[in-house]
Short mmCIF file of C-alpha atoms in Angstrom, two decimals:
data_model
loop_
_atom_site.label_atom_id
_atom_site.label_comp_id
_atom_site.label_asym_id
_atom_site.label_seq_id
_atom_site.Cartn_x
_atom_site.Cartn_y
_atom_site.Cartn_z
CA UNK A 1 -32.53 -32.06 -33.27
CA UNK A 2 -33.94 -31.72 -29.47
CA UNK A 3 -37.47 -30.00 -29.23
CA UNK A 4 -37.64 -26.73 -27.79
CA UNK A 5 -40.57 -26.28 -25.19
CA UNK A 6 -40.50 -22.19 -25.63
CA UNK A 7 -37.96 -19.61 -27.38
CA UNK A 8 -37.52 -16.42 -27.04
CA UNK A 9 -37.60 -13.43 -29.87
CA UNK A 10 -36.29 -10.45 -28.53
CA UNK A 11 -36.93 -6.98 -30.11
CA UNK A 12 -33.39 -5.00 -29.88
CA UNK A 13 -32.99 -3.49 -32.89
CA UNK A 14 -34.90 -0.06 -32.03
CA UNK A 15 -32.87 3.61 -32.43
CA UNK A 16 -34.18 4.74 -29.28
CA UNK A 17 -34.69 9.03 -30.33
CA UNK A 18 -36.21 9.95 -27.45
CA UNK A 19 -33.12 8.69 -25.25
CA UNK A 20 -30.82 11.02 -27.32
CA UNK A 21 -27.81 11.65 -26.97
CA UNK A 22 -27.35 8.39 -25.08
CA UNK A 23 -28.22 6.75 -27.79
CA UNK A 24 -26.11 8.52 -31.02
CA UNK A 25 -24.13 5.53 -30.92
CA UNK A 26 -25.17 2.64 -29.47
CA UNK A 27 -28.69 0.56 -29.40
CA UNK A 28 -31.15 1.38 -26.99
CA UNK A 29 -31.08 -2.19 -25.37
CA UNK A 30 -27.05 -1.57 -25.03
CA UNK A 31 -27.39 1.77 -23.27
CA UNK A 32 -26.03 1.23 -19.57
CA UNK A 33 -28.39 0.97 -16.57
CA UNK A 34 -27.70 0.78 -12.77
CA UNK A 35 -23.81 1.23 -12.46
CA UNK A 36 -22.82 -2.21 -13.69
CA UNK A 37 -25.68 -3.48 -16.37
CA UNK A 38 -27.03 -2.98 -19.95
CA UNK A 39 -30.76 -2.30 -20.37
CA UNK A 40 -30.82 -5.67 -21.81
CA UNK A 41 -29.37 -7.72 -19.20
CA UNK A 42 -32.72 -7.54 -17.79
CA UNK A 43 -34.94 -9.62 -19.95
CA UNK A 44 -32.14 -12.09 -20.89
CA UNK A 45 -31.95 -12.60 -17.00
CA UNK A 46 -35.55 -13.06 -17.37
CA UNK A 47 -35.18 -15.68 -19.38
CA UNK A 48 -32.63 -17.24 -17.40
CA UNK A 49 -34.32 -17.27 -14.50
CA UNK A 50 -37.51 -18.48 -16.00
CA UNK A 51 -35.76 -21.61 -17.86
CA UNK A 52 -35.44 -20.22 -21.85
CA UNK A 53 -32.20 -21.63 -22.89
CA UNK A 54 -32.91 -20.23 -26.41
CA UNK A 55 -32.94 -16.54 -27.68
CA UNK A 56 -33.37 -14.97 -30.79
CA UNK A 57 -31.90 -11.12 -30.97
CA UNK A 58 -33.00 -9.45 -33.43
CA UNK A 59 -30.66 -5.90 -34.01
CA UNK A 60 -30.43 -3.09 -36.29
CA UNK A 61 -29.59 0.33 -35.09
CA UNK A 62 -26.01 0.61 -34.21
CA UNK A 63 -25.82 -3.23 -33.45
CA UNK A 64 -21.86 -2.82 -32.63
CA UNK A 65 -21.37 -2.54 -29.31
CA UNK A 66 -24.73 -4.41 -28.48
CA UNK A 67 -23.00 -7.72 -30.47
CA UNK A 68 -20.14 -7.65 -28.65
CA UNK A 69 -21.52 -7.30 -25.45
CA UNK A 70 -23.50 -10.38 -26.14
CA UNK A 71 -20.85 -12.53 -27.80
CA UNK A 72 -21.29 -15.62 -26.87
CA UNK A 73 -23.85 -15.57 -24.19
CA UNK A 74 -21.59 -16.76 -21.38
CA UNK A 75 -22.75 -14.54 -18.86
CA UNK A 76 -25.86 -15.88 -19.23
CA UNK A 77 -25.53 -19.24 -19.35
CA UNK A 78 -26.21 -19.68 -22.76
CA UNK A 79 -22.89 -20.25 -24.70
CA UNK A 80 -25.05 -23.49 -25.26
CA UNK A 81 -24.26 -25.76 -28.42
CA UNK A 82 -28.46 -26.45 -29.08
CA UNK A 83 -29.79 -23.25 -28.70
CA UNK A 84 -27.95 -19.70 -26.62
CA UNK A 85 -28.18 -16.37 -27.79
CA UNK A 86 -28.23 -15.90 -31.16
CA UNK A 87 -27.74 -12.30 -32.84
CA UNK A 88 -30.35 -12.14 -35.83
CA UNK A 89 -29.26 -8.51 -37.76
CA UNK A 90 -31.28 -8.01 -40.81
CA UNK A 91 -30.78 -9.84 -44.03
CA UNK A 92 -30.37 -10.06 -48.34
CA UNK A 93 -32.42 -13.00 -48.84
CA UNK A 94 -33.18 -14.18 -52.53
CA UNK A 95 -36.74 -13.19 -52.19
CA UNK A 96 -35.54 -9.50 -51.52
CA UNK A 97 -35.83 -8.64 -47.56
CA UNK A 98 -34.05 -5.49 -46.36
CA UNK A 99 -34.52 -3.75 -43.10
CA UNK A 100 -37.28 -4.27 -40.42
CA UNK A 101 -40.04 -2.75 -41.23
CA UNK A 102 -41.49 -3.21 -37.96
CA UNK A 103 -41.55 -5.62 -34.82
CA UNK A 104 -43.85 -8.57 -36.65
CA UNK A 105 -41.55 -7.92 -39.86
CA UNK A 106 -38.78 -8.22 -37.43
CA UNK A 107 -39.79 -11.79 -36.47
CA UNK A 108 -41.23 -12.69 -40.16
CA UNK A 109 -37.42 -12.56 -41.26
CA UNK A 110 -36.54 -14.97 -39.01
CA UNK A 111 -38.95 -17.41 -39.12
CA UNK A 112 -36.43 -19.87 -40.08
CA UNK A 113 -34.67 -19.15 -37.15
CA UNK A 114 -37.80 -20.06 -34.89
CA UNK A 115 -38.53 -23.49 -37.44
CA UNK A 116 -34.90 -24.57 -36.47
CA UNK A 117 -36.43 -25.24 -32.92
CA UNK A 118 -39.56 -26.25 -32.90
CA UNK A 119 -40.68 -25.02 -30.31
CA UNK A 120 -45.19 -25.18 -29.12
CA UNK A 121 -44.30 -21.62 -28.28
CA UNK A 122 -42.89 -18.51 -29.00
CA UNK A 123 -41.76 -15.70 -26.53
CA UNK A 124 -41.58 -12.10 -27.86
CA UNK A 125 -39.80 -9.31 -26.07
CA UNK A 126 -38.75 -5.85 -26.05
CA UNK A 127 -35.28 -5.10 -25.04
CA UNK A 128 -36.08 -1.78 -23.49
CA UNK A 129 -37.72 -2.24 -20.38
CA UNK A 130 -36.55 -2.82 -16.75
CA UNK A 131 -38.28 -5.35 -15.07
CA UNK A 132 -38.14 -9.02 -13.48
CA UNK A 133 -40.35 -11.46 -14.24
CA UNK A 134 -41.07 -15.09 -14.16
CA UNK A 135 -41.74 -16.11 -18.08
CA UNK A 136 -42.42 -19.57 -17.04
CA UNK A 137 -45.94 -18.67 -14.98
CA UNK A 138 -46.92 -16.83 -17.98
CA UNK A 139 -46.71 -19.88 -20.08
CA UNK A 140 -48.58 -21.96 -17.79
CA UNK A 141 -51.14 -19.56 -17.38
CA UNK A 142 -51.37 -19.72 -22.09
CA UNK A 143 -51.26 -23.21 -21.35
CA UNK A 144 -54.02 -23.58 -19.12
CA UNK A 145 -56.08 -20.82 -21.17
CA UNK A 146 -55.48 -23.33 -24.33
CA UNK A 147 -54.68 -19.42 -25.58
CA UNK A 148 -53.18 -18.77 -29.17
CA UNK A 149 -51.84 -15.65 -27.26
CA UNK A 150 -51.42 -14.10 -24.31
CA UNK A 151 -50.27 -10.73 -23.59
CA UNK A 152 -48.69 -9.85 -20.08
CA UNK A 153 -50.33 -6.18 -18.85
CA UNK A 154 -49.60 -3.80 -15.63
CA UNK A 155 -51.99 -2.10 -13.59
CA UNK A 156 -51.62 1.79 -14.66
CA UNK A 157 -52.98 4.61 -13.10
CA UNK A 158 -56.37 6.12 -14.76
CA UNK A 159 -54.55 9.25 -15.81
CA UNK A 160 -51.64 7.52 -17.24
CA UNK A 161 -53.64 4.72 -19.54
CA UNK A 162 -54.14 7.05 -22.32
CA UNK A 163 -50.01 6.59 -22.99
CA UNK A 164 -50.11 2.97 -23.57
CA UNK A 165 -52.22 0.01 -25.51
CA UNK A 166 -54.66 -0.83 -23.45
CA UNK A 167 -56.33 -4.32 -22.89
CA UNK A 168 -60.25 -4.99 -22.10
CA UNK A 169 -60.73 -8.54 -20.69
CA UNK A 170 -63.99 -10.26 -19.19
CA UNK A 171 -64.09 -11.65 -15.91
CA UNK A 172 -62.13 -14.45 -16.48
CA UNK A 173 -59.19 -12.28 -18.14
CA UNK A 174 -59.69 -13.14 -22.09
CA UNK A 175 -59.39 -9.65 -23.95
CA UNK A 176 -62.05 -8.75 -26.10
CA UNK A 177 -61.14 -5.58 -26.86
CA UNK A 178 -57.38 -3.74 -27.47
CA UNK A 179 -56.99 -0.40 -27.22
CA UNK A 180 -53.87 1.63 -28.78
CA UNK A 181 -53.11 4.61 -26.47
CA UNK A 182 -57.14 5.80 -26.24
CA UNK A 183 -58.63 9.24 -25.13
CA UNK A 184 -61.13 7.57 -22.91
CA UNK A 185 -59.66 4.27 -21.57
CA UNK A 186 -61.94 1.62 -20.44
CA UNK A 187 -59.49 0.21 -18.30
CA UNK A 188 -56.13 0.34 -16.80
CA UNK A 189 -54.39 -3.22 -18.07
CA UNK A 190 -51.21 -1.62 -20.36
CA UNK A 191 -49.40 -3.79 -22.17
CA UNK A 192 -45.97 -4.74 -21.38
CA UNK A 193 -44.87 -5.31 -24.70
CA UNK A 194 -44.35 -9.08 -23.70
CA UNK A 195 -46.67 -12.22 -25.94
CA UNK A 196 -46.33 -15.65 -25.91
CA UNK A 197 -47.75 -16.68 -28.97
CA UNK A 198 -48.76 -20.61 -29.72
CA UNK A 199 -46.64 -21.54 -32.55
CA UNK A 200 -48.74 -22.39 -35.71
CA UNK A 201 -50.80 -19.31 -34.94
CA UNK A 202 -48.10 -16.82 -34.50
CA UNK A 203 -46.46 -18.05 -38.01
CA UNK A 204 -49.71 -18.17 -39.70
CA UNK A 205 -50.62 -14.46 -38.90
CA UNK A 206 -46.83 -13.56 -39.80
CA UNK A 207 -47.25 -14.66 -43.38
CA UNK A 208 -50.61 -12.93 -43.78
CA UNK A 209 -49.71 -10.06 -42.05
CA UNK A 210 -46.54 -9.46 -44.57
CA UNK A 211 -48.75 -10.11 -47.97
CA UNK A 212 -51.21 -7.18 -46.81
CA UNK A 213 -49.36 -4.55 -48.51
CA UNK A 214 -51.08 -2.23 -46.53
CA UNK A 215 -49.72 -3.18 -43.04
CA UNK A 216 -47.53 -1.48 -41.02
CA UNK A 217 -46.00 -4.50 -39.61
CA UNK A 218 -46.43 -3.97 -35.97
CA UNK A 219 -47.93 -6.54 -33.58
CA UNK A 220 -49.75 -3.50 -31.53
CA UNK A 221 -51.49 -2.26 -34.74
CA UNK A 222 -52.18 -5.41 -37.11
CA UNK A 223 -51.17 -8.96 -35.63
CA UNK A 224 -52.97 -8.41 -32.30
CA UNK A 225 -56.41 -6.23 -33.50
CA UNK A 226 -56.14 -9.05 -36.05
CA UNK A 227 -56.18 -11.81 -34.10
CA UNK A 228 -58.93 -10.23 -32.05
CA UNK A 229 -61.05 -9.47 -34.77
CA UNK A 230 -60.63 -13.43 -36.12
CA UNK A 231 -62.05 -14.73 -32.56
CA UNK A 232 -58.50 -16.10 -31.66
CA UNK A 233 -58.49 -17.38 -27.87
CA UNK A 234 -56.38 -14.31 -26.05
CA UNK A 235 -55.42 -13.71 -22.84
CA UNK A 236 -54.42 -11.14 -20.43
CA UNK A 237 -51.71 -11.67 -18.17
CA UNK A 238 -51.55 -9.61 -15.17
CA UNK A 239 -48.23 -8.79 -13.90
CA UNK A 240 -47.69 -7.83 -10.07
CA UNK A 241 -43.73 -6.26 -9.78
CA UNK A 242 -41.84 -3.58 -10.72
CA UNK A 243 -41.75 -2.38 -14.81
CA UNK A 244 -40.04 0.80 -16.32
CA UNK A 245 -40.53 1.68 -19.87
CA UNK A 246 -36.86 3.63 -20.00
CA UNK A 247 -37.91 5.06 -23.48
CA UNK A 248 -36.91 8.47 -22.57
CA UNK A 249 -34.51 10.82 -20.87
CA UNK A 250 -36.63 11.33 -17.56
CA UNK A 251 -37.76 7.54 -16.88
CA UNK A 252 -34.13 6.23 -17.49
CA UNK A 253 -33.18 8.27 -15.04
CA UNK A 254 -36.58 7.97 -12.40
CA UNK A 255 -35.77 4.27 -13.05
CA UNK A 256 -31.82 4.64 -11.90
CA UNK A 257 -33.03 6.09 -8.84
CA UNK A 258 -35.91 3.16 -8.45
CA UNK A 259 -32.98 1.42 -7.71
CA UNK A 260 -32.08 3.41 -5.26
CA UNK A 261 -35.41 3.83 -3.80
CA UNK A 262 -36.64 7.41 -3.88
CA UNK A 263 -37.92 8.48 0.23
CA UNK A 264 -41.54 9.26 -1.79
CA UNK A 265 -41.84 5.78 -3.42
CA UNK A 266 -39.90 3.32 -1.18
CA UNK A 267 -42.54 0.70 -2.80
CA UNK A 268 -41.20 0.94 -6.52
CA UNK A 269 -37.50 0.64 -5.26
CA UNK A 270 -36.03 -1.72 -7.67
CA UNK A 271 -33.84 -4.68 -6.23
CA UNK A 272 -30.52 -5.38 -8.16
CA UNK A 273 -29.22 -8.11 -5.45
CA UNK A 274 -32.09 -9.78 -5.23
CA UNK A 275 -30.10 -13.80 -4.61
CA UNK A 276 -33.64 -15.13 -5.51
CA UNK A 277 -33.98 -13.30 -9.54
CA UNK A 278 -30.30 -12.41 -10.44
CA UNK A 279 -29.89 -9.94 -12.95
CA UNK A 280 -26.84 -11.51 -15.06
CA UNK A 281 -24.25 -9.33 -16.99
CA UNK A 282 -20.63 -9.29 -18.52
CA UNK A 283 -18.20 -8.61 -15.70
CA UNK A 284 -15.28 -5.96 -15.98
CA UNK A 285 -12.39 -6.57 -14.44
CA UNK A 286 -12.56 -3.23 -12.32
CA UNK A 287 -10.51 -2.41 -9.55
CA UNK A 288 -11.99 -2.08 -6.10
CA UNK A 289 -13.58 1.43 -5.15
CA UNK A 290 -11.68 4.36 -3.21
CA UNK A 291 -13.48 6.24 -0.70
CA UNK A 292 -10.80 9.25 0.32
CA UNK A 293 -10.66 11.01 3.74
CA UNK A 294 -12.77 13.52 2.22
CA UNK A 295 -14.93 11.22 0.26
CA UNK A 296 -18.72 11.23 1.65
CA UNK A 297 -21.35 9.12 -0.56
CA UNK A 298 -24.54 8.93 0.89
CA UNK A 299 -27.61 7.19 -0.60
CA UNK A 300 -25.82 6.04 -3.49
CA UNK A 301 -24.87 3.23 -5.69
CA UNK A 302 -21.16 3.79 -6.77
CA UNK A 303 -19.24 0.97 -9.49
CA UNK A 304 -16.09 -0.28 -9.58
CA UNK A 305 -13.10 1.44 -9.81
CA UNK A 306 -14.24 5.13 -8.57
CA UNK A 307 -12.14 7.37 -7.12
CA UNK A 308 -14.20 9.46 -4.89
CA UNK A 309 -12.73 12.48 -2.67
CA UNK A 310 -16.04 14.69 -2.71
CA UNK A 311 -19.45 13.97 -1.79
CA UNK A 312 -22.41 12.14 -3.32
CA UNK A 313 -25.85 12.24 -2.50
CA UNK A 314 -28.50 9.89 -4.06
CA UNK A 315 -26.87 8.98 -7.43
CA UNK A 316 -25.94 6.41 -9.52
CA UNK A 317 -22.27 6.16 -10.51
CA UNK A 318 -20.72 3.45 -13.11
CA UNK A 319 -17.28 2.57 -13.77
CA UNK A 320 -13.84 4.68 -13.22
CA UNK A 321 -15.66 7.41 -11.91
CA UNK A 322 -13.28 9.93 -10.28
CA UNK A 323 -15.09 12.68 -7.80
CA UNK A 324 -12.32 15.17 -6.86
CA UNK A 325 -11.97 17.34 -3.31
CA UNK A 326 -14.97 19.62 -2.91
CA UNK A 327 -16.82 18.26 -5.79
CA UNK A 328 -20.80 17.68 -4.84
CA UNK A 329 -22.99 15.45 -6.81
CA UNK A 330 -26.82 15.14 -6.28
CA UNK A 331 -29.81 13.43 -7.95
CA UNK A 332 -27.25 12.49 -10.88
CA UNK A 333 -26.41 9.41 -13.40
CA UNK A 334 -22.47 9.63 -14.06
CA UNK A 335 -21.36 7.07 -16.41
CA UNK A 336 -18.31 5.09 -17.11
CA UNK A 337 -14.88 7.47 -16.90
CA UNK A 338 -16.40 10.48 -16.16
CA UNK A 339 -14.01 12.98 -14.40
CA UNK A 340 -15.51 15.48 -11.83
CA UNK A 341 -12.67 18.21 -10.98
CA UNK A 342 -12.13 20.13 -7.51
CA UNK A 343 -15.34 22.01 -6.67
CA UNK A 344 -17.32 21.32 -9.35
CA UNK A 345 -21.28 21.25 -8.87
CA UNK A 346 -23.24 18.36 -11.14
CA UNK A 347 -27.33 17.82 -9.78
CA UNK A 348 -30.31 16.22 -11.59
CA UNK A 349 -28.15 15.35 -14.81
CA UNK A 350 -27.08 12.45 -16.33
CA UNK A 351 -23.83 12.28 -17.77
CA UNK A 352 -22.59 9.91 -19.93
CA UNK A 353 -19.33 8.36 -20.40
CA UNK A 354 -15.44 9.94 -21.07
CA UNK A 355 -16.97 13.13 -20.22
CA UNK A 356 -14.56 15.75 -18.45
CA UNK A 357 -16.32 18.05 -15.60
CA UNK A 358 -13.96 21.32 -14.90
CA UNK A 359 -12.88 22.38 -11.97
CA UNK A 360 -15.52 24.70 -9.99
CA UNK A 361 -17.69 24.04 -13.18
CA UNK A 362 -21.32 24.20 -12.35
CA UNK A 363 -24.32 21.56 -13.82
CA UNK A 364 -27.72 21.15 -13.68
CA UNK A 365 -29.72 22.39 -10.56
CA UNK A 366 -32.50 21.52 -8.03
CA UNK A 367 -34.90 18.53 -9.50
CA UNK A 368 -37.90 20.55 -7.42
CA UNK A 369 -37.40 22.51 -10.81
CA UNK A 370 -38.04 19.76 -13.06
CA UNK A 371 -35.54 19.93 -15.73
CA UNK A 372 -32.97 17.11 -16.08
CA UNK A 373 -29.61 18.23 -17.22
CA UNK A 374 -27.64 15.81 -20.31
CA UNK A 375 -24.06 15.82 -21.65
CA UNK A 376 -23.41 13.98 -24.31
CA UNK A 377 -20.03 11.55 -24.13
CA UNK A 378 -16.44 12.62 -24.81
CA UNK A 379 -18.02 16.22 -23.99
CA UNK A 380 -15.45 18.58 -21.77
CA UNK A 381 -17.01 21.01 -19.69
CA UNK A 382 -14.25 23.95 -18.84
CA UNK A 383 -13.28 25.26 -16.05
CA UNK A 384 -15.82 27.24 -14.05
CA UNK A 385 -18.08 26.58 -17.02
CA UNK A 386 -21.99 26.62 -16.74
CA UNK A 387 -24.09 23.84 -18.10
CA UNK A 388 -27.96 25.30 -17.45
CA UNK A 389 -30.44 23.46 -15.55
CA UNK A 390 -32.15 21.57 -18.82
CA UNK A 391 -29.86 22.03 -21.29
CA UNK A 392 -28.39 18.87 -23.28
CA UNK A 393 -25.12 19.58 -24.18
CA UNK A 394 -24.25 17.48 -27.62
CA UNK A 395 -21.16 19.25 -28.67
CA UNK A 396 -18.10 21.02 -26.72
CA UNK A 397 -18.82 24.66 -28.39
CA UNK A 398 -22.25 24.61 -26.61
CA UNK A 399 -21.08 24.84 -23.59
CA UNK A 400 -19.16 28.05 -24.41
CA UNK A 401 -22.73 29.48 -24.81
CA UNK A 402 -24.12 28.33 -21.25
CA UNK A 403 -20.24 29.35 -19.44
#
């Protein structure tokens, strides 16, 4: 079989808590982002864009919907016969594997899978991050390093460093020193949660990594302090673009809006039709959208197939989204067939799909206050009902308690 320069790995198998109720029953990487896409269309675009024909997916929590979303990989260009997207769930192997036990675990299992290829080097991503970026430069840059890994970092704020891994380099950007979320950072490279690891040295650490009994499995906390304390060449690659870490309710939805482009932070406005770095994703065959007499959307993104007759200011709407007379929506993520009825009020709330908004039913309230409204899907607010500025609403009987 053909040599492979460079797969990918990517990490999609996480549960995703802290995005609850949006995730209940789907995989975080399947959640849906920015009226049309999935979280994970974004690093398979990546990938795309930056020339990987060949990706590993490695699921586990609630992999339906996530698998067939993939399917074949035609809408990224990789329904290929060498190589494509491959879906890697967890396995019964004579040897007795079960479930990841963490992300190097993850990639142990399917070391096979990597072999098949043989590729000088091995991509590993996360499949819950927004973000473009050019994969190829990275692996020139490990190239040119003669690195056995590299790790691509983001230039954080001093007062946010403490929330992520951290990466001390010298002056010529080889880490000597790796941080997990510290007290007192020393400086303000996070990781991205994106390696490139040189082959022989990523499967060599793999198999050591999963005889020590006493590992957790996890390429933040053993393969990469590891590697670092065994004097391996590593490298810090600095990425210059836009990165969300959607791992909860409040930067899904700041992230929405990036691509929008909030008045405060025009600079972090995230660009979906960007002809240059297309983000790919299966199509729907939607009707086109309906903008009624009455219908006034301002500042928003709004999908296919909406049916909008009331007015929307700075939101994100998806799919079959229908906005009745006199409705008013603000600061909000409405998801696929979401009904809004006649005078209904819905700001700073995400709601997610087949959910059923009452007439003159009132959710959410000013973001100045700070506290993002949720309802869960299939959820049916009543008529005239009250849904309280923070509340997440999981199950219809709730809401008879906020009315």
């Amino acid at each position: 079989m053909k040599k492979k320069r460079c797969i990918a790995m990517l990490l999609a198998g996480g549960q995703g808590s802290r995005l609850m109720p949006l995730t209940e029953h789907i995989a975080k990487p399947a959640v849906p982002f920015g009226s049309r896409y999935r979280i994970i269309d974004f690093p398979l675009s990546n990938c795309v864009n930056s020339g990987i024909d060949t990706v590993g997916v490695l699921t586990q929590y609630q992999p339906l919907e996530l698998n067939d979303y993939l399917g074949t990989g035609t809408p990224w260009d990789m329904n290929l016969r060498y190589g494509g997207v491959h879906v890697l769930p967890p396995y019964q192997a004579a040897e007795g594997s079960d479930w990841f036990k963490g992300t190097a675990n993850a990639i142990y299992q399917n070391i096979r899978f990597i072999q098949r290829y043989d590729p000088d080097y091995v991509l590993i991503l996360s499949g819950d991050h927004i973000y473009k970026m050019n994969y190829d430069k990275m692996l020139e840059e490990h190239i040119n390093n003669r690195a056995d890994c590299t790790i691509a970092v983001i230039d954080v704020p001093l007062e946010e460093a403490s929330r992520f891994g951290i990466m001390n380099t010298d002056g010529k950007g080889r880490i000597i020193e790796f941080e997990e979320k510290p007290k007192h950072p020393k400086s303000t490279q996070a990781s991205m949660g994106v390696y490139i690891f040189s082959t022989d040295k990523l499967i060599k650490y793999l198999i050591e990594d999963e005889n020590d009994k006493s590992s957790s499995n996890d390429f933040g906390k053993n393969i990469i302090p590891k590697m670092l304390d065994d004097g391996q060449r590593m490298f810090a690659h600095l990425f210059k673009g836009y990165w969300r870490d959607v791992g909860t309710l409040d930067s899904f939805w700041s992230a929405n809006m990036d691509a929008i482009g909030m008045p405060e932070d025009e600079p972090e406005k995230l660009i979906l039709n960007d002809p240059g770095w297309r983000i790919y994703y299966r199509h729907d065959s939607n009707q086109p959208q309906y903008i009624g007499e009455k219908g006034e959307p301002k500042n928003s993104i709004i999908g296919g197939a909406c049916d909008i007759n009331g007015k929307i200011e700075h939101s994100v709407l998806f799919n079959n989204v229908t906005v009745e007379e006199g409705a008013f929506v603000k600061d909000s993520i409405i998801m696929d067939n979401v009904k809004i009825g006649a005078g209904a009020y819905v700001e700073y709330a995400i709601i997610d799909s087949d959910v059923t908004i009452g007439s003159e039913a009132n959710v959410g309230g000013p973001r100045e206050n700070g506290k993002l409204s949720v309802i869960a899907k299939g959820i049916k607010v009543r008529k005239k009902g009250r849904v309280k500025q923070g509340d997440i609403l999981t199950k219809p009987e709730e809401e008879e308690e906020t009315k």
